[in-house]
Short mmCIF file of C-alpha atoms and ligand atoms in Angstrom, two decimals:
data_model
loop_
_atom_site.label_atom_id
_atom_site.label_comp_id
_atom_site.label_asym_id
_atom_site.label_seq_id
_atom_site.Cartn_x
_atom_site.Cartn_y
_atom_site.Cartn_z
CA UNK A 9 158.36 90.99 52.08
CA UNK A 10 159.10 93.51 49.35
CA UNK A 11 157.02 96.64 49.04
CA UNK A 12 157.64 97.24 45.34
CA UNK A 13 159.05 95.06 42.59
CA UNK A 14 160.32 96.26 39.21
CA UNK A 15 159.72 93.86 36.34
CA UNK A 16 162.61 93.95 33.86
CA UNK A 17 160.77 92.22 31.05
CA UNK A 18 157.82 92.46 28.68
CA UNK A 19 154.91 90.49 27.27
CA UNK A 20 153.30 87.48 28.84
CA UNK A 21 155.97 86.94 31.50
CA UNK A 22 155.74 90.58 32.64
CA UNK A 23 152.00 90.06 33.05
CA UNK A 24 152.58 86.75 34.87
CA UNK A 25 154.85 88.54 37.36
CA UNK A 26 152.38 91.42 37.81
CA UNK A 27 149.76 88.81 38.76
CA UNK A 28 152.08 87.16 41.29
CA UNK A 29 152.88 90.57 42.83
CA UNK A 30 149.18 91.42 43.12
CA UNK A 31 148.44 88.22 45.00
CA UNK A 32 151.33 88.93 47.37
CA UNK A 33 150.17 92.56 47.90
CA UNK A 34 153.36 93.90 46.33
CA UNK A 35 153.33 96.92 44.04
CA UNK A 36 154.44 96.06 40.49
CA UNK A 37 156.42 98.51 38.37
CA UNK A 38 156.78 97.75 34.67
CA UNK A 39 159.35 99.09 32.26
CA UNK A 40 158.64 99.34 28.55
CA UNK A 41 160.28 100.28 25.29
CA UNK A 42 158.62 102.63 22.84
CA UNK A 43 157.57 99.56 20.80
CA UNK A 44 155.48 98.38 23.77
CA UNK A 45 154.01 101.75 24.70
CA UNK A 46 150.46 100.66 23.93
CA UNK A 47 150.72 97.20 25.47
CA UNK A 48 147.57 96.61 27.53
CA UNK A 49 149.27 94.76 30.41
CA UNK A 50 151.05 97.98 31.36
CA UNK A 51 147.73 99.28 32.69
CA UNK A 52 147.66 96.45 35.23
CA UNK A 53 150.94 97.60 36.76
CA UNK A 54 151.02 100.20 39.52
CA UNK A 55 153.43 102.19 37.46
CA UNK A 56 155.02 101.91 34.02
CA UNK A 57 158.26 103.63 33.05
CA UNK A 58 159.54 104.08 29.51
CA UNK A 59 163.19 103.05 29.34
CA UNK A 60 164.06 103.62 25.71
CA UNK A 61 163.72 102.69 22.08
CA UNK A 62 162.63 99.37 20.60
CA UNK A 63 166.02 97.63 20.18
CA UNK A 64 166.62 95.56 23.33
CA UNK A 65 170.09 97.10 23.72
CA UNK A 66 168.43 100.46 24.25
CA UNK A 67 165.78 99.17 26.64
CA UNK A 68 165.25 95.65 28.01
CA UNK A 69 168.92 94.69 28.23
CA UNK A 70 170.19 98.13 29.05
CA UNK A 71 171.32 97.68 32.65
CA UNK A 72 171.85 101.39 33.35
CA UNK A 73 168.32 102.25 32.25
CA UNK A 74 166.73 99.40 34.20
CA UNK A 75 168.58 100.38 37.36
CA UNK A 76 167.65 104.05 36.83
CA UNK A 77 163.99 103.04 36.53
CA UNK A 78 164.24 100.96 39.72
CA UNK A 79 165.72 103.93 41.57
CA UNK A 80 163.12 106.36 40.23
CA UNK A 81 160.33 104.00 41.28
CA UNK A 82 162.10 103.22 44.58
CA UNK A 83 161.71 99.49 43.97
CA UNK A 84 163.33 97.16 46.47
CA UNK A 85 163.66 94.23 44.09
CA UNK A 86 163.87 93.41 40.36
CA UNK A 87 162.29 90.38 38.74
CA UNK A 88 164.03 89.57 35.44
CA UNK A 89 161.58 86.95 34.08
CA UNK A 90 163.24 84.88 31.33
CA UNK A 91 165.44 86.00 28.42
CA UNK A 92 166.86 89.54 28.35
CA UNK A 93 168.89 90.04 31.57
CA UNK A 94 167.66 86.96 33.45
CA UNK A 95 170.86 84.94 33.16
CA UNK A 96 173.41 87.73 33.33
CA UNK A 97 175.63 87.37 36.38
CA UNK A 98 176.87 90.93 35.86
CA UNK A 99 173.30 92.21 36.20
CA UNK A 100 172.77 90.22 39.41
CA UNK A 101 176.03 91.79 40.68
CA UNK A 102 174.96 95.36 39.74
CA UNK A 103 171.66 94.84 41.58
CA UNK A 104 173.59 93.72 44.65
CA UNK A 105 175.92 96.74 44.42
CA UNK A 106 172.88 99.05 44.16
CA UNK A 107 171.23 97.31 47.13
CA UNK A 108 168.30 96.17 45.04
CA UNK A 109 167.36 92.52 45.51
CA UNK A 110 167.73 90.49 42.30
CA UNK A 111 164.90 87.94 42.23
CA UNK A 112 167.06 85.06 41.10
CA UNK A 113 170.40 83.52 41.96
CA UNK A 114 173.52 85.29 43.20
CA UNK A 115 176.27 86.00 40.66
CA UNK A 116 178.32 83.26 42.36
CA UNK A 117 175.62 80.60 41.92
CA UNK A 118 175.10 81.73 38.31
CA UNK A 119 178.82 81.37 37.75
CA UNK A 120 178.67 77.76 38.92
CA UNK A 121 175.62 76.77 36.90
CA UNK A 122 174.92 79.33 34.16
CA UNK A 123 177.99 78.74 32.01
CA UNK A 124 177.71 75.35 30.29
CA UNK A 125 181.32 74.34 30.92
CA UNK A 126 181.35 75.41 34.59
CA UNK A 127 177.99 73.73 35.02
CA UNK A 128 179.30 70.38 33.79
CA UNK A 129 182.12 70.59 36.30
CA UNK A 130 179.74 71.41 39.15
CA UNK A 131 177.53 68.53 38.02
CA UNK A 132 180.38 66.04 37.97
CA UNK A 133 181.34 67.01 41.52
CA UNK A 134 177.71 66.50 42.59
CA UNK A 135 177.58 63.07 40.90
CA UNK A 136 175.03 64.23 38.33
CA UNK A 137 175.45 62.33 35.03
CA UNK A 138 176.81 64.49 32.20
CA UNK A 139 177.60 63.79 28.56
CA UNK A 140 180.87 62.25 27.57
CA UNK A 141 182.91 65.06 26.04
CA UNK A 142 185.72 67.53 26.54
CA UNK A 143 186.25 68.47 30.18
CA UNK A 144 186.51 72.15 29.43
CA UNK A 145 186.77 74.52 26.49
CA UNK A 146 188.63 73.21 23.46
CA UNK A 147 190.76 75.62 21.49
CA UNK A 148 193.11 73.35 19.53
CA UNK A 149 191.94 71.37 16.56
CA UNK A 150 194.12 68.37 17.50
CA UNK A 151 192.67 68.30 20.99
CA UNK A 152 189.15 68.33 19.58
CA UNK A 153 189.94 65.48 17.20
CA UNK A 154 191.42 63.46 20.05
CA UNK A 155 188.36 63.95 22.29
CA UNK A 156 185.98 63.11 19.44
CA UNK A 157 188.00 60.00 18.65
CA UNK A 158 187.58 58.85 22.23
CA UNK A 159 183.84 59.46 22.55
CA UNK A 160 183.00 58.51 18.95
CA UNK A 161 181.13 60.39 16.22
CA UNK A 162 178.72 62.07 15.85
CA UNK A 163 179.71 64.87 18.20
CA UNK A 164 178.27 68.31 18.75
CA UNK A 165 180.22 71.55 19.13
CA UNK A 166 178.53 73.92 21.55
CA UNK A 167 179.17 77.45 22.79
CA UNK A 168 179.78 77.69 26.54
CA UNK A 169 177.67 80.83 26.65
CA UNK A 170 175.10 79.61 24.11
CA UNK A 171 171.35 79.81 24.45
CA UNK A 172 168.10 79.75 22.55
CA UNK A 173 169.27 76.80 20.48
CA UNK A 174 172.01 78.85 18.81
CA UNK A 175 175.73 78.15 18.53
CA UNK A 176 175.56 74.38 18.02
CA UNK A 177 177.06 72.30 15.18
CA UNK A 178 176.75 68.57 14.69
CA UNK A 179 179.82 66.87 13.21
CA UNK A 180 179.65 63.35 11.85
CA UNK A 181 183.24 63.00 10.66
CA UNK A 182 186.70 64.18 11.63
CA UNK A 183 186.84 66.33 8.51
CA UNK A 184 183.66 68.13 9.45
CA UNK A 185 184.89 68.63 13.02
CA UNK A 186 188.12 70.18 11.73
CA UNK A 187 186.15 72.37 9.37
CA UNK A 188 183.61 73.58 11.95
CA UNK A 189 185.64 74.18 15.09
CA UNK A 190 187.07 77.60 14.31
CA UNK A 191 183.85 78.86 12.70
CA UNK A 192 181.82 77.74 15.73
CA UNK A 193 184.14 79.63 18.03
CA UNK A 194 184.02 82.78 15.92
CA UNK A 195 180.26 82.57 15.73
CA UNK A 196 180.04 82.16 19.52
CA UNK A 197 182.32 85.16 20.02
CA UNK A 198 180.11 87.30 17.77
CA UNK A 199 176.79 86.10 19.21
CA UNK A 200 177.57 85.75 22.93
CA UNK A 201 180.78 87.74 23.46
CA UNK A 202 182.56 84.53 24.49
CA UNK A 203 184.28 82.28 21.98
CA UNK A 204 184.67 79.25 24.28
CA UNK A 205 183.32 76.08 22.73
CA UNK A 206 183.28 72.49 23.92
CA UNK A 207 182.49 69.10 22.46
CA UNK A 208 180.11 66.42 23.58
CA UNK A 209 178.61 63.22 22.26
CA UNK A 210 175.63 63.86 19.97
CA UNK A 211 172.64 61.68 20.87
CA UNK A 212 170.54 60.71 17.85
CA UNK A 213 167.29 59.56 19.39
CA UNK A 214 167.15 61.47 22.61
CA UNK A 215 164.25 62.98 24.47
CA UNK A 216 164.54 66.31 26.23
CA UNK A 217 163.55 65.85 29.86
CA UNK A 218 164.11 68.63 32.39
CA UNK A 219 163.59 68.95 36.11
CA UNK A 220 162.12 71.99 37.85
CA UNK A 221 163.89 72.87 41.07
CA UNK A 222 163.33 75.51 43.77
CA UNK A 223 165.88 76.54 46.37
CA UNK A 224 165.80 78.99 49.27
CA UNK A 225 168.47 81.06 51.04
CA UNK A 226 168.59 78.61 53.95
CA UNK A 227 170.19 75.73 52.09
CA UNK A 228 166.94 73.92 51.30
CA UNK A 229 166.05 72.76 47.77
CA UNK A 230 163.31 70.58 46.35
CA UNK A 231 162.36 69.39 42.89
CA UNK A 232 158.91 69.67 41.33
CA UNK A 233 159.38 66.69 39.03
CA UNK A 234 160.05 66.65 35.33
CA UNK A 235 158.77 68.04 32.03
CA UNK A 236 159.21 66.54 28.59
CA UNK A 237 160.05 69.17 25.96
CA UNK A 238 161.04 66.93 23.06
CA UNK A 239 158.72 68.52 20.53
CA UNK A 240 161.19 71.05 19.12
CA UNK A 241 161.95 72.96 15.99
CA UNK A 242 165.46 74.30 15.48
CA UNK A 243 166.32 73.28 19.07
CA UNK A 244 163.46 75.47 20.29
CA UNK A 245 160.61 74.02 22.31
CA UNK A 246 157.16 73.95 20.70
CA UNK A 247 155.14 71.79 23.13
CA UNK A 248 155.97 70.94 26.75
CA UNK A 249 154.25 68.49 29.03
CA UNK A 250 154.45 67.06 32.53
CA UNK A 251 154.96 64.41 33.69
CA UNK A 252 157.18 62.93 30.97
CA UNK A 253 155.32 60.11 29.17
CA UNK A 254 156.33 56.56 30.15
CA UNK A 255 159.38 57.35 32.21
CA UNK A 256 160.22 54.56 34.65
CA UNK A 257 159.52 55.52 38.22
CA UNK A 258 162.99 54.56 39.44
CA UNK A 259 164.85 56.47 36.72
CA UNK A 260 162.65 59.49 37.15
CA UNK A 261 163.17 59.65 40.92
CA UNK A 262 166.92 59.31 40.41
CA UNK A 263 167.13 62.17 37.90
CA UNK A 264 164.87 64.45 39.94
CA UNK A 265 166.94 63.84 43.06
CA UNK A 266 170.14 64.48 41.11
CA UNK A 267 168.77 67.83 39.93
CA UNK A 268 167.91 68.92 43.46
CA UNK A 269 171.35 67.81 44.64
CA UNK A 270 173.06 69.88 41.95
CA UNK A 271 171.19 73.02 42.85
CA UNK A 272 171.94 72.52 46.53
CA UNK A 273 175.63 72.00 45.73
CA UNK A 274 175.72 75.40 44.02
CA UNK A 275 174.11 77.09 47.03
CA UNK A 276 171.38 78.20 44.70
CA UNK A 277 168.20 80.04 45.55
CA UNK A 278 165.24 80.74 43.31
CA UNK A 279 163.85 78.67 40.44
CA UNK A 280 166.15 76.62 38.23
CA UNK A 281 165.67 74.02 35.55
CA UNK A 282 168.16 71.22 35.09
CA UNK A 283 167.93 70.04 31.49
CA UNK A 284 168.79 66.48 30.49
CA UNK A 285 168.71 64.38 27.37
CA UNK A 286 167.34 60.89 27.92
CA UNK A 287 168.46 58.04 25.64
CA UNK A 288 166.39 55.05 24.53
CA UNK A 289 167.36 53.10 27.63
CA UNK A 290 166.22 56.02 29.78
CA UNK A 291 169.74 56.97 30.81
CA UNK A 292 170.00 60.66 31.61
CA UNK A 293 172.76 63.10 30.70
CA UNK A 294 172.73 66.69 31.89
CA UNK A 295 172.69 69.34 29.17
CA UNK A 296 172.68 72.58 31.10
CA UNK A 297 170.97 74.50 33.88
CA UNK A 298 168.69 77.44 33.23
CA UNK A 299 169.06 79.77 36.19
CA UNK A 300 165.64 81.41 35.97
CA UNK A 301 161.93 80.79 35.66
CA UNK A 302 161.17 79.15 32.30
CA UNK A 303 158.56 79.72 29.62
CA UNK A 304 157.09 76.29 30.36
CA UNK A 305 156.81 76.68 34.16
CA UNK A 306 152.96 76.61 34.07
CA UNK A 307 152.76 72.89 33.24
CA UNK A 308 154.58 72.16 36.49
CA UNK A 309 152.35 74.61 38.36
CA UNK A 310 149.29 72.73 37.13
CA UNK A 311 150.47 69.26 38.15
CA UNK A 312 151.90 70.28 41.53
CA UNK A 313 149.62 73.16 42.53
CA UNK A 314 152.65 75.30 43.36
CA UNK A 315 152.90 78.89 42.15
CA UNK A 316 156.51 78.98 40.96
CA UNK A 317 156.65 82.73 40.26
CA UNK A 318 155.35 83.58 43.73
CA UNK A 319 157.89 81.16 45.17
CA UNK A 320 160.74 83.01 43.41
CA UNK A 321 159.63 86.28 45.00
CA UNK A 322 159.20 84.73 48.43
CA UNK A 323 162.60 83.07 48.55
CA UNK A 324 164.28 86.25 47.26
CA UNK A 325 162.71 88.07 50.20
CA UNK A 326 164.36 85.54 52.50
CA UNK A 327 161.41 83.29 53.27
CA UNK A 328 161.93 79.58 53.68
CA UNK A 329 160.40 77.22 51.17
CA UNK A 330 157.34 75.94 53.03
CA UNK A 331 157.51 72.43 51.48
CA UNK A 332 159.49 69.30 52.18
CA UNK A 333 160.14 67.02 49.22
CA UNK A 334 157.51 64.60 50.53
CA UNK A 335 154.87 67.38 50.30
CA UNK A 336 155.19 67.51 46.51
CA UNK A 337 152.72 65.32 44.64
CA UNK A 338 151.94 65.05 40.96
CA UNK A 339 148.28 65.22 39.99
CA UNK A 340 147.13 64.47 36.46
CA UNK A 341 148.80 65.64 33.27
CA UNK A 342 149.48 69.11 31.86
CA UNK A 343 150.55 70.35 28.45
CA UNK A 344 151.54 73.72 26.97
CA UNK A 345 151.40 74.87 23.35
CA UNK A 346 153.49 77.92 22.55
CA UNK A 347 151.45 80.21 20.35
CA UNK A 348 153.80 82.17 18.11
CA UNK A 349 153.00 84.89 15.60
CA UNK A 350 154.56 82.87 12.79
CA UNK A 351 153.30 81.32 9.61
CA UNK A 352 153.76 77.53 9.73
CA UNK A 353 152.65 77.33 6.08
CA UNK A 354 155.58 79.50 4.97
CA UNK A 355 158.66 78.33 6.83
CA UNK A 356 157.54 79.84 10.14
CA UNK A 357 158.26 83.37 8.97
CA UNK A 358 157.31 85.98 11.57
CA UNK A 359 153.83 87.42 11.26
CA UNK A 360 153.71 90.54 13.41
CA UNK A 361 150.96 93.13 13.12
CA UNK A 362 147.61 94.16 14.50
CA UNK A 363 145.34 91.49 15.94
CA UNK A 364 141.75 92.34 15.04
CA UNK A 365 140.09 89.22 16.45
CA UNK A 366 141.39 87.55 19.59
CA UNK A 367 139.14 84.95 21.17
CA UNK A 368 141.10 82.74 23.58
CA UNK A 369 139.61 79.43 24.73
CA UNK A 370 138.25 78.75 28.21
CA UNK A 371 136.35 76.14 30.15
CA UNK A 372 137.49 73.38 32.50
CA UNK A 373 141.23 72.82 32.84
CA UNK A 374 142.25 75.61 30.46
CA UNK A 375 144.76 78.32 31.31
CA UNK A 376 145.80 81.06 28.94
CA UNK A 377 148.94 83.07 29.69
CA UNK A 378 149.02 85.89 27.18
CA UNK A 379 149.43 89.63 26.95
CA UNK A 380 147.54 89.78 23.65
CA UNK A 381 143.98 91.11 23.28
CA UNK A 382 141.87 92.19 20.31
CA UNK A 383 143.35 95.44 19.02
CA UNK A 384 146.88 94.60 20.20
CA UNK A 385 149.70 95.04 17.71
CA UNK A 386 152.47 92.44 17.87
CA UNK A 387 155.70 94.42 17.45
CA UNK A 388 158.29 92.99 15.05
CA UNK A 389 161.16 93.69 17.43
CA UNK A 390 160.99 90.80 19.88
CA UNK A 391 160.35 87.11 20.29
CA UNK A 392 157.34 85.96 18.29
CA UNK A 393 155.58 84.20 21.18
CA UNK A 394 152.23 85.88 21.84
CA UNK A 395 150.96 83.48 24.44
CA UNK A 396 150.84 80.04 25.94
CA UNK A 397 147.85 77.76 26.02
CA UNK A 398 148.13 75.36 28.93
CA UNK A 399 145.67 72.61 29.82
CA UNK A 400 145.35 70.13 32.68
CA UNK A 401 143.43 66.86 32.84
CA UNK A 402 143.41 63.56 34.72
CA UNK A 403 145.67 61.74 32.28
CA UNK A 404 147.65 62.33 29.09
CA UNK A 405 144.95 61.14 26.69
CA UNK A 406 142.34 63.44 28.17
CA UNK A 407 144.88 66.24 28.26
CA UNK A 408 145.47 65.95 24.50
CA UNK A 409 141.72 65.83 23.82
CA UNK A 410 141.25 68.90 25.96
CA UNK A 411 144.07 70.72 24.17
CA UNK A 412 142.50 69.86 20.80
CA UNK A 413 139.17 71.20 22.01
CA UNK A 414 140.76 74.42 23.30
CA UNK A 415 142.75 74.97 20.10
CA UNK A 416 139.55 74.61 18.07
CA UNK A 417 137.95 77.42 20.10
CA UNK A 418 140.95 79.72 19.70
CA UNK A 419 140.55 82.48 17.08
CA UNK A 420 143.32 84.92 16.20
CA UNK A 421 142.93 87.06 13.06
CA UNK A 422 144.34 88.23 10.70
CA UNK A 423 147.93 87.50 11.74
CA UNK A 424 149.25 83.97 11.23
CA UNK A 425 149.97 81.83 14.28
CA UNK A 426 151.19 78.35 15.14
CA UNK A 427 147.67 77.26 16.19
CA UNK A 428 147.15 75.13 13.02
CA UNK A 429 150.46 73.33 13.64
CA UNK A 430 149.39 72.49 17.19
CA UNK A 431 146.02 71.26 15.93
CA UNK A 432 147.79 68.93 13.55
CA UNK A 433 150.09 67.65 16.29
CA UNK A 434 147.18 66.87 18.64
CA UNK A 435 145.88 64.48 15.95
CA UNK A 436 149.29 63.00 15.15
CA UNK A 437 149.52 59.29 16.00
CA UNK A 438 153.20 59.47 16.96
CA UNK A 439 152.65 62.34 19.37
CA UNK A 440 149.54 60.73 20.84
CA UNK A 441 151.50 57.54 21.47
CA UNK A 442 153.95 59.58 23.59
CA UNK A 443 157.72 59.64 23.90
CA UNK A 444 158.72 61.28 20.59
CA UNK A 445 162.39 62.26 20.26
CA UNK A 446 163.84 65.75 19.76
CA UNK A 447 164.04 65.42 15.97
CA UNK A 448 160.49 64.15 15.51
CA UNK A 449 158.93 67.47 14.55
CA UNK A 450 161.65 68.34 12.02
CA UNK A 451 161.12 64.97 10.37
CA UNK A 452 157.37 65.50 10.31
CA UNK A 453 157.69 68.95 8.74
CA UNK A 454 159.98 67.76 5.92
P1 ADP B 12 170.35 76.11 24.45
O1 ADP B 12 171.02 76.65 25.67
O2 ADP B 12 170.74 76.85 23.22
O3 ADP B 12 168.88 75.91 24.61
P2 ADP B 12 170.83 73.27 25.02
O4 ADP B 12 172.15 72.78 25.47
O5 ADP B 12 169.76 73.38 26.06
O6 ADP B 12 171.03 74.65 24.23
O7 ADP B 12 170.29 72.35 23.85
C1 ADP B 12 169.10 72.66 23.17
C2 ADP B 12 168.65 71.47 22.36
O8 ADP B 12 169.68 71.05 21.43
C3 ADP B 12 168.34 70.21 23.16
O9 ADP B 12 167.04 70.20 23.71
C4 ADP B 12 168.54 69.15 22.08
O10 ADP B 12 167.41 69.11 21.21
C5 ADP B 12 169.71 69.65 21.28
N1 ADP B 12 170.99 69.11 21.82
C6 ADP B 12 171.86 69.72 22.64
N2 ADP B 12 172.91 68.92 22.96
C7 ADP B 12 172.72 67.76 22.33
C8 ADP B 12 173.44 66.50 22.25
N3 ADP B 12 174.60 66.32 22.90
N4 ADP B 12 172.92 65.51 21.50
C9 ADP B 12 171.76 65.69 20.82
N5 ADP B 12 171.03 66.84 20.83
C10 ADP B 12 171.49 67.86 21.57
#
């Protein structure tokens, strides 16, 4: 096992990884930018090293500075968390070259699954259902029009290197496809440094269902069942839950097995999430694979009892996954509300600043993953998520009631947060009925 792990991230996920390290008797080294200098979670680390100024380019995604910090601290591994450098194959390669273990997949496995176009090809070879669309990148307008003609409108143009819900354009007519193709590619080039775009069928009433998978370095992979993340705003998840409401047993087993097969085919180790859209007939189509631990991993931890972050550290150190697929059982229902420092009353504009009152909820079945405390100042420089409220109960109805109860206890002042939005959603008849589609929230907010 590792002696010392460097955490190349910040906020709640840095704290989550510190906690996993503690329980495994591993020393945790944090890095921080000057904007996070006063962050209270840094005190829980064995050591904290300043790596630069607030802009991520000068700190959290600056590979040279992260590696320098790992060498100064004499860390034998780096945990990237999610976001920042987590899905960068070049970073995984630099870690390998510096003989520091990257807690995540190899650059080769990332190459097979991380890029959306390569991933679709790997999926096809592993008999995992993908969307009808272009087989690779499309560069010529005529080619795009031909593909769209075959699969039928509406179609969606997506960036191969896209992420965070950015770089997507829905086209309902040939004229709009012609108009958007070049702009989408230019936008992708500017945002992700890669202008490759592809086309796929746009599903109107889909649900977002994803499968959590774990693999080890000995060729073994299992799935930890699915999560439903259909409650989204601007293609960004707002609420996640597990298991997915009302998914047929047979279809669910098939998609979960397909996800595990895909990860095995890529010789993948670590945590991965295979994302699918599910249509009204519960047919699944793979969207992409996230080659890292995800924000919403706790809902799966609560229904399976497996500590996913500890598992990522263990398999990186070469341990075998101690579970067979038949050891994994789902118990009850879990749900996560992302608490963002945003004002839902005013177009979700960011609301950073000092938190004077912070009273998180507690009691049975409540888990709070947050780095915020009273007196903490939310910096304006990063993602607005200040924490995740996760609850577990025997079934979905009780889970929603428990979430409503926990949200009512939660006080954060004076900054604005998404707590009132979540409170409204817990009372919403459509959400309570289960199985809302990915555009439900946008319609509700109109
Ligand atoms: P990102 O990597 O930016 O998160 P994804 O490919 O995971 O992009 O897609 C994010 C979200 O965009 C999905 O959860 C879904 O809401 C929407 N989306 C993506 N592809 C399609 C599609 N073909 N049809 C309908 N909605 C889509």
